[in-house]
């Protein structure tokens, strides 16, 4: 069985209000949170509905658990409503706040469902006992009991009656695909792939024929399709459009559809070369926890009608089988919406990143380490048109060590307000974020993506790589009108990395996606490294602020190298201070 994630539900919007949005907090749909932001009053209203006759607790946490959490507890006993604003400093019964900053609006207990509605300021200015709801990911903890408490505090709950879920409380909703008789759909899905149990990381590709059309169309949005039960192993996917040429023509791709009906390992040297070299135009990228994309009313991805053939696409799926589970078969993919009601502009994706490379080498046991990648001014000066491009949404992507992410913009000797910032990045909730207002990019702009990583719980060094346990640092920027620049990336000097860690003869085994130093795995070489006497501060400064080697590319196979880039010498942008 397949399903399209229904994580967020949208209803009518009112003036000065973003919209009611809602999310089920637990996997069994027993507790639902809905919210509505009033950006003029700087307030947010919440509704909570839980399938219990007992107490219910919902909280906001900076840590993913009870530590420093801001918690609301409510129950109804003998017709009396008990509602309190609380906090926790550790795993404990939540402590009632000295100042109650939450206003109860409504409460009921009917037919086994407990409901309550409350309101709070986005920033209550209770610095020590309330959570500051800021732009970006908010982690919501929940718990509920089967019965009302005997005293004034909630009773112990079952382990199955608690959890955490990330949401974007202050972001505008993605919007809806227009209801129009011209809008059609097509699915690109993995062909019942047996996910290998012998590896934790698998990149599996499949070829697909595009929609049959007799005139130009545009894709106007997409939704993720994740096979029920496989949510924990489908890590991300990318959909690439293939460019036909004399060698890799329609006949070639039609034969691939037959010869590789079950797909193929994306990075196997024996995989079809045409699928690698000709299918490089990124059309959709999705990562775990996301829903999909809805494009602005004035833009869409072009589907040009060819006189002799349809378009062809490559779907790249990343499976993360951490438990090496046997018997998993997957048919996940993407649902695309398209129309012949053409919009004035074509959508493009610009990837600002550190390339997936061992130059992203993070020492073990570090509370915070920053990886960066720059899209150099030379890149944007060459490709962005004079009138600029309009950024409407961004997807941040790092892996398990990721804690915070930021996409910065430098222009004419100054730093502009950040394009996107997330102080509570959650690997399990990677949703493309619609910007509150579109932002312009101009020729000569520098875009820098920063990933704030923590390896405090790791005893081994972490390398940039394709596995979930490796790291990445990428910002996928959606914009219009489209241009030919696809990637603006940078990495620190490999010679410096080799010198610091004593690497010689570095190679990569494409089958296992592992780096080797001579005849040893790079991670094994690093096990013997003397981290105790390592100058971490000097290394971090060089990796972050030193010269990077920049890469400009229409796609990953057409890279322009030789660019030297680093942070510009400007005053850093500062967020407006809290009004407390």
XYZ file of C-alpha atoms in Angstrom:
580
model
C 0.000 0.000 0.000
C 1.238 3.482 -0.885
C 0.283 6.755 0.658
C 0.893 10.422 0.092
C 1.982 12.001 3.419
C -0.853 14.125 4.810
C 1.214 15.702 7.549
C -0.260 19.192 7.148
C -3.862 20.150 6.399
C -4.808 23.587 5.091
C -8.066 25.544 5.363
C -9.161 29.048 4.461
C -6.842 31.950 5.299
C -7.884 35.241 6.815
C -6.218 38.626 6.490
C -3.070 38.934 8.666
C -3.304 35.216 9.502
C -1.171 32.576 7.805
C -3.732 29.746 8.026
C -4.803 26.939 10.256
C -2.399 24.057 9.878
C -2.454 20.699 11.629
C -0.293 17.676 12.326
C -0.786 14.329 14.018
C 1.915 14.140 16.653
C 1.935 10.370 17.125
C 2.183 7.648 14.449
C -1.223 6.197 15.381
C -3.118 9.486 14.901
C -4.243 9.622 18.543
C -3.205 13.208 19.249
C -3.564 16.082 16.799
C -2.160 19.590 17.080
C -3.497 22.486 15.004
C -2.300 26.062 15.041
C -3.035 29.491 13.623
C -0.559 32.378 13.631
C -1.684 35.994 13.910
C 1.346 37.899 12.638
C -0.097 41.300 13.589
C -0.851 40.464 17.222
C 2.281 38.236 17.334
C 0.185 35.459 18.841
C -0.388 31.830 18.050
C -3.526 29.820 18.843
C -3.366 26.041 19.334
C -6.003 23.317 19.339
C -5.198 19.900 20.815
C -7.390 16.843 20.305
C -6.423 13.558 21.977
C -8.106 10.160 22.080
C -8.160 9.790 25.852
C -10.336 10.550 28.866
C -7.235 11.268 30.931
C -4.672 14.063 31.094
C -2.881 15.493 28.057
C 0.476 17.265 27.872
C 1.990 19.137 24.933
C 5.285 20.988 25.030
C 7.940 22.845 23.075
C 11.508 21.642 23.452
C 14.903 22.852 22.240
C 16.471 19.450 22.941
C 13.985 16.916 21.583
C 13.176 15.770 25.135
C 11.975 17.131 28.454
C 15.165 19.043 29.270
C 14.344 22.793 29.171
C 10.899 22.053 27.732
C 7.926 24.436 27.998
C 4.901 22.227 28.726
C 1.118 22.665 28.903
C -0.827 20.084 30.924
C -4.615 19.773 30.870
C -7.369 17.450 32.087
C -11.037 17.611 33.048
C -12.182 15.945 36.279
C -15.724 16.129 37.664
C -16.536 18.915 35.235
C -13.594 21.064 36.356
C -10.886 22.020 33.856
C -7.274 21.806 35.067
C -4.900 23.753 32.820
C -1.364 24.877 33.652
C 1.726 26.376 32.072
C 4.740 24.321 33.221
C 8.392 23.623 32.467
C 10.963 20.888 32.994
C 14.691 21.067 33.582
C 15.162 17.300 33.177
C 13.150 14.066 33.008
C 10.703 14.940 35.776
C 7.117 15.846 36.634
C 6.702 19.260 34.951
C 6.958 22.197 37.361
C 4.203 24.844 37.367
C 5.559 28.183 36.056
C 5.701 31.210 38.302
C 3.900 33.214 35.586
C 1.101 31.616 33.551
C 1.573 32.870 29.977
C -0.935 30.589 28.259
C -4.619 31.541 27.961
C -7.139 28.702 27.893
C -9.879 29.389 25.323
C -11.960 26.208 25.323
C -11.950 22.654 26.679
C -14.151 19.567 26.442
C -14.178 15.816 27.005
C -16.665 14.019 24.766
C -16.852 10.411 23.619
C -13.331 9.441 24.604
C -11.736 12.560 23.104
C -10.232 15.376 25.141
C -10.027 18.737 23.399
C -8.600 22.057 24.462
C -7.725 25.334 22.799
C -5.225 27.911 24.070
C -3.350 31.014 22.999
C 0.103 32.433 23.729
C 2.418 35.136 22.465
C 5.030 33.998 19.980
C 7.553 35.409 22.454
C 6.215 35.466 26.014
C 9.485 37.037 27.243
C 9.573 34.484 30.054
C 13.242 33.794 29.395
C 13.756 30.982 31.902
C 10.479 29.051 31.888
C 8.866 29.493 28.440
C 9.999 28.527 24.950
C 10.662 31.262 22.389
C 8.888 30.236 19.192
C 11.254 31.341 16.444
C 11.414 30.979 12.704
C 12.376 27.426 11.786
C 11.735 23.960 13.120
C 9.950 23.540 16.461
C 10.078 20.181 18.205
C 6.798 19.309 19.917
C 6.756 16.730 22.711
C 3.530 15.089 23.802
C 2.295 12.654 26.416
C -1.076 11.559 27.747
C -2.510 9.345 30.450
C -5.421 6.943 30.297
C -6.985 8.434 33.447
C -7.097 11.760 35.273
C -4.419 12.435 37.907
C -5.274 11.696 41.531
C -3.574 14.908 42.662
C -2.378 18.127 41.097
C 0.251 16.630 38.788
C -0.002 14.300 35.787
C 0.467 10.630 36.567
C 3.048 8.329 34.968
C 2.257 7.587 31.342
C 2.986 4.544 29.192
C 6.042 4.657 26.936
C 3.681 4.234 23.999
C 1.795 7.377 25.033
C 4.608 9.871 24.490
C 6.853 11.111 21.712
C 8.197 14.051 19.760
C 7.340 15.520 16.371
C 8.827 18.446 14.471
C 6.706 21.126 12.807
C 7.213 24.540 11.202
C 4.926 26.683 13.328
C 5.648 30.091 11.791
C 6.073 29.104 8.137
C 3.309 29.847 5.671
C 1.601 26.699 4.325
C 2.805 25.380 0.988
C -0.553 26.075 -0.629
C -2.693 23.849 -2.816
C -2.406 22.583 -6.360
C -5.018 24.480 -8.431
C -8.257 22.601 -9.004
C -8.331 22.822 -12.777
C -9.433 20.438 -15.526
C -6.089 21.060 -17.236
C -4.094 19.664 -14.289
C -2.955 16.058 -14.770
C -0.725 13.764 -12.728
C 2.005 11.241 -13.366
C 3.849 9.023 -10.889
C 7.530 8.115 -10.992
C 8.052 5.223 -8.560
C 10.707 2.673 -7.747
C 9.852 -0.624 -9.483
C 9.263 -2.862 -6.434
C 12.908 -2.705 -5.384
C 14.214 -5.413 -3.003
C 16.226 -3.233 -0.608
C 19.551 -4.986 0.107
C 20.020 -6.309 3.643
C 23.797 -6.494 3.236
C 24.396 -2.719 3.307
C 23.028 0.140 5.386
C 23.160 2.563 2.418
C 21.787 1.880 -1.058
C 21.354 4.306 -3.951
C 18.968 2.724 -6.440
C 18.041 4.297 -9.770
C 15.201 3.612 -12.166
C 14.340 5.033 -15.580
C 10.944 6.494 -16.448
C 9.116 7.841 -19.474
C 7.579 11.270 -19.089
C 3.982 12.210 -19.857
C 2.743 11.866 -23.424
C 1.967 15.410 -24.592
C 1.379 17.148 -27.902
C 2.339 20.666 -26.791
C 4.440 22.303 -24.037
C 3.368 21.768 -20.421
C 4.736 22.670 -17.002
C 5.029 20.790 -13.728
C 3.376 22.939 -11.050
C 4.017 20.850 -7.938
C 4.800 17.436 -6.518
C 3.986 15.235 -3.551
C 6.054 12.500 -1.959
C 4.775 8.934 -2.173
C 6.293 6.792 0.571
C 5.344 3.143 0.829
C 3.514 2.392 4.052
C 5.874 0.722 6.494
C 9.012 1.965 4.721
C 9.057 5.462 6.207
C 12.215 4.705 8.192
C 14.243 3.374 5.261
C 13.338 5.857 2.500
C 15.891 8.594 3.230
C 15.608 10.836 0.168
C 15.064 10.857 -3.571
C 16.013 13.029 -6.517
C 14.348 13.165 -9.932
C 16.558 14.086 -12.899
C 15.513 14.938 -16.433
C 17.523 13.311 -19.228
C 18.922 15.273 -22.164
C 18.728 13.421 -25.458
C 21.685 13.516 -27.823
C 22.947 11.617 -30.827
C 24.367 8.764 -28.757
C 21.799 8.662 -25.967
C 18.643 9.183 -27.965
C 15.040 8.081 -27.515
C 15.823 4.609 -28.824
C 18.621 4.265 -26.248
C 16.363 5.250 -23.332
C 13.515 3.053 -24.534
C 15.948 0.138 -24.455
C 17.032 1.111 -20.913
C 13.393 0.877 -19.834
C 13.428 -2.758 -21.014
C 16.941 -3.823 -20.007
C 16.773 -2.184 -16.579
C 13.073 -2.540 -15.784
C 13.948 -3.318 -12.169
C 16.393 -0.437 -11.900
C 20.125 -0.475 -11.155
C 22.663 0.587 -8.539
C 23.159 4.298 -9.217
C 26.927 4.427 -8.715
C 27.932 0.978 -9.903
C 30.608 1.314 -12.616
C 28.638 -1.218 -14.672
C 25.454 0.848 -14.619
C 24.318 2.362 -17.938
C 26.598 5.287 -18.726
C 23.878 7.280 -20.471
C 21.766 7.348 -17.312
C 24.727 8.938 -15.529
C 25.970 11.379 -18.149
C 22.710 12.445 -19.806
C 20.354 12.590 -16.793
C 21.755 15.502 -14.805
C 19.028 18.176 -14.762
C 17.637 18.127 -11.215
C 13.872 18.520 -11.194
C 12.765 17.388 -7.704
C 14.595 16.708 -4.452
C 12.891 15.343 -1.341
C 14.154 14.131 2.046
C 12.667 12.253 4.973
C 9.757 13.962 6.704
C 8.930 16.229 3.777
C 5.640 16.547 1.913
C 6.519 17.967 -1.488
C 6.412 21.290 -3.315
C 3.809 23.669 -4.683
C 5.229 26.229 -7.115
C 4.187 29.898 -7.265
C 1.303 30.809 -9.571
C 3.718 32.513 -11.978
C 6.177 29.614 -12.435
C 6.550 25.894 -13.205
C 9.055 23.358 -14.517
C 8.924 23.140 -18.320
C 7.959 19.954 -20.143
C 8.873 20.730 -23.737
C 7.257 18.683 -26.446
C 9.832 16.998 -28.653
C 8.860 16.246 -32.229
C 10.040 12.644 -32.047
C 9.984 11.425 -28.442
C 8.799 12.013 -24.870
C 11.112 13.146 -22.100
C 12.871 10.581 -19.922
C 13.675 10.774 -16.223
C 15.958 9.063 -13.716
C 14.654 8.552 -10.185
C 17.433 8.166 -7.614
C 16.333 6.663 -4.283
C 18.491 6.589 -1.151
C 17.572 3.704 1.143
C 18.893 3.636 4.691
C 18.591 0.075 6.006
C 20.380 0.675 9.313
C 19.092 -2.598 10.847
C 20.137 -4.641 7.779
C 16.572 -5.903 7.648
C 15.750 -8.594 5.115
C 12.665 -8.797 2.900
C 12.000 -5.069 2.378
C 10.490 -4.251 -1.008
C 9.874 -0.622 -1.920
C 7.820 1.235 -4.530
C 8.109 4.781 -3.195
C 8.454 7.763 -5.494
C 6.942 11.081 -6.466
C 3.573 12.270 -7.757
C 3.973 15.111 -10.272
C 1.259 17.616 -11.229
C 1.412 19.187 -14.703
C -0.685 21.429 -16.923
C -0.764 23.020 -20.382
C -2.024 26.249 -18.796
C 1.455 27.731 -19.060
C 2.884 30.156 -16.537
C 5.185 33.024 -17.516
C 8.365 31.662 -15.880
C 10.255 28.380 -15.594
C 11.402 27.099 -12.177
C 15.021 26.205 -11.469
C 17.005 24.623 -8.618
C 20.365 26.002 -7.472
C 22.371 23.823 -5.089
C 24.683 25.785 -2.773
C 26.798 23.287 -0.870
C 30.011 21.711 0.219
C 30.456 18.875 -2.287
C 30.019 15.325 -0.998
C 33.671 14.683 -0.277
C 36.021 13.626 2.515
C 37.154 17.278 2.739
C 34.178 17.525 5.076
C 36.046 15.755 7.894
C 34.579 16.335 11.348
C 36.566 15.229 14.416
C 34.841 12.979 16.995
C 33.565 14.178 20.347
C 32.956 17.784 19.266
C 29.945 19.686 20.635
C 29.768 22.019 17.625
C 31.692 22.016 14.358
C 30.743 24.166 11.364
C 30.951 22.962 7.765
C 30.435 25.539 5.011
C 30.042 25.713 1.263
C 30.091 28.835 -0.904
C 28.430 29.626 -4.223
C 31.104 32.092 -5.323
C 30.432 35.581 -6.734
C 32.157 34.463 -9.959
C 29.494 31.776 -10.340
C 26.498 34.036 -9.885
C 28.066 36.850 -11.961
C 28.353 34.514 -14.931
C 24.937 32.869 -14.771
C 22.367 35.037 -12.974
C 20.693 37.525 -15.358
C 21.067 41.247 -14.710
C 17.454 41.574 -13.558
C 18.028 38.817 -10.984
C 16.130 35.699 -10.022
C 13.374 35.211 -7.425
C 13.893 32.672 -4.631
C 10.636 31.277 -3.254
C 11.623 28.218 -1.205
C 14.671 26.374 0.162
C 15.386 22.854 1.386
C 18.195 22.459 3.925
C 19.908 19.076 3.967
C 22.473 17.580 6.313
C 22.630 14.207 8.043
C 22.482 12.851 11.586
C 25.112 15.197 13.033
C 23.187 18.270 11.853
C 21.867 20.554 14.611
C 21.494 23.963 12.923
C 21.589 25.217 9.324
C 21.782 28.652 7.729
C 21.867 29.983 4.160
C 23.568 33.396 4.055
C 23.695 36.067 1.338
C 26.521 38.560 0.728
C 26.159 41.463 -1.724
C 28.216 44.554 -2.541
C 30.425 44.405 0.538
C 27.658 43.709 3.058
C 25.651 40.806 4.406
C 21.946 40.760 3.594
C 19.379 39.184 5.942
C 19.741 35.410 5.869
C 17.895 33.604 3.111
C 16.959 30.878 5.596
C 17.883 29.967 9.149
C 16.938 26.981 11.306
C 18.278 26.785 14.865
C 16.624 23.416 15.504
C 17.326 21.420 12.349
C 15.809 17.927 12.537
C 17.209 15.217 10.270
C 13.850 13.412 10.397
C 11.870 16.466 9.250
C 13.338 17.884 6.070
C 10.577 19.882 4.442
C 11.099 22.411 1.686
C 10.380 25.759 3.355
C 8.357 28.439 1.624
C 9.923 31.852 2.267
C 7.672 34.454 3.896
C 8.484 36.704 0.957
C 10.422 36.053 -2.228
C 14.068 37.110 -2.216
C 16.121 38.389 -5.142
C 19.534 37.061 -6.155
C 21.694 39.199 -8.460
C 24.908 38.702 -10.438
C 27.916 38.819 -8.118
C 26.026 37.678 -5.004
C 27.737 35.116 -2.762
C 25.596 32.405 -1.170
C 27.042 30.552 1.797
C 25.452 27.531 3.464
C 26.507 26.720 7.030
C 25.922 23.423 8.822
C 26.387 23.368 12.589
C 27.204 19.767 13.468
C 27.652 17.819 16.697
C 29.709 14.646 17.045
C 29.727 14.714 20.863
C 28.366 11.143 20.970
C 30.773 9.726 18.367
C 34.122 8.065 18.896
C 35.005 7.970 15.201
C 35.625 10.853 12.819
C 32.744 11.690 10.472
C 33.389 12.075 6.742
C 31.419 13.718 3.985
C 29.733 10.931 2.050
C 26.595 9.271 0.796
C 25.697 7.244 3.890
C 23.321 8.611 6.509
C 26.180 8.220 9.004
C 28.415 10.330 6.782
C 27.647 14.028 6.442
C 26.417 16.470 3.832
C 25.885 20.228 3.848
C 23.522 21.376 1.118
C 20.970 24.109 0.433
C 18.536 23.456 -2.441
C 17.285 26.846 -3.600
C 14.096 26.943 -5.709
C 13.664 30.057 -7.846
C 12.461 31.541 -11.126
C 13.150 32.339 -13.948
C 15.408 29.360 -14.618
C 19.077 29.790 -15.552
C 21.754 27.261 -16.493
C 23.671 27.364 -13.164
C 22.829 24.218 -11.207
C 25.571 23.998 -8.572
C 27.661 26.531 -6.662
C 29.900 24.614 -4.284
C 33.232 24.877 -2.478
C 35.510 22.762 -0.321
C 38.659 23.349 1.750
C 42.045 22.340 0.382
C 42.481 18.590 0.005
C 46.242 19.105 0.276
C 45.691 20.629 3.719
C 43.526 17.659 4.749
C 46.188 15.241 3.501
C 48.933 17.086 5.350
C 47.074 17.337 8.672
C 45.998 13.693 8.753
C 48.914 12.113 6.894
C 46.842 10.827 3.980
C 48.568 9.437 0.881
C 47.027 7.736 -2.145
C 43.356 8.453 -1.353
C 40.819 6.490 -3.415
C 37.115 5.711 -3.213
C 35.521 2.279 -3.622
C 32.419 3.103 -5.646
C 30.743 -0.212 -4.773
C 30.917 0.322 -1.009
C 31.101 4.151 -1.150
C 34.076 4.091 1.234
C 37.291 6.117 1.173
C 40.651 4.334 1.297
C 44.107 5.587 2.184
C 46.434 3.153 0.481
C 45.176 -0.253 1.597
C 43.370 1.018 4.731
C 39.904 2.419 5.199
C 40.138 6.147 5.900
C 37.991 5.781 9.008
C 40.393 3.101 10.310
C 43.376 5.381 9.681
C 41.606 8.082 11.679
C 41.009 5.675 14.583
C 44.744 5.789 15.255
C 44.932 9.565 14.964
C 45.982 11.428 18.125
C 42.840 13.497 18.703
C 43.941 14.308 22.249
C 46.747 16.556 21.004
C 44.851 17.875 17.993
C 44.511 21.664 17.603
C 40.755 21.671 17.005
C 40.376 25.468 17.046
C 43.046 25.982 14.394
C 41.575 23.208 12.240
C 38.036 24.614 12.512
C 39.228 28.118 11.587
C 41.113 26.849 8.542
C 38.277 24.592 7.353
C 35.624 27.274 7.837
C 37.336 30.596 7.178
C 40.292 29.627 5.023
C 40.367 29.618 1.243
C 37.979 27.211 -0.454
C 38.173 25.821 -3.957
C 34.981 26.871 -5.716
C 32.993 24.894 -8.267
C 30.469 26.313 -10.753
C 28.406 23.886 -12.776
C 25.306 23.548 -14.882
C 25.390 19.957 -13.600
C 27.814 17.761 -11.696
C 29.580 16.607 -14.874
C 30.262 20.083 -16.274
C 32.128 21.687 -13.398
C 34.109 24.902 -13.773
C 36.891 24.837 -11.213
C 39.842 27.057 -10.319
C 37.793 29.589 -8.310
C 39.144 30.651 -4.908
C 36.441 31.743 -2.471
C 36.058 32.402 1.259
C 33.918 34.529 3.549
C 33.940 38.187 2.480
C 35.376 40.662 4.968
C 32.095 42.317 5.970
C 30.111 43.023 9.093
C 27.873 40.069 9.869
C 24.106 40.414 9.730
C 22.476 40.431 13.165
C 18.940 39.287 13.774
C 16.632 41.922 15.304
C 16.753 41.645 19.116
C 13.851 40.165 21.057
C 11.418 42.845 22.248
C 11.576 41.939 25.922
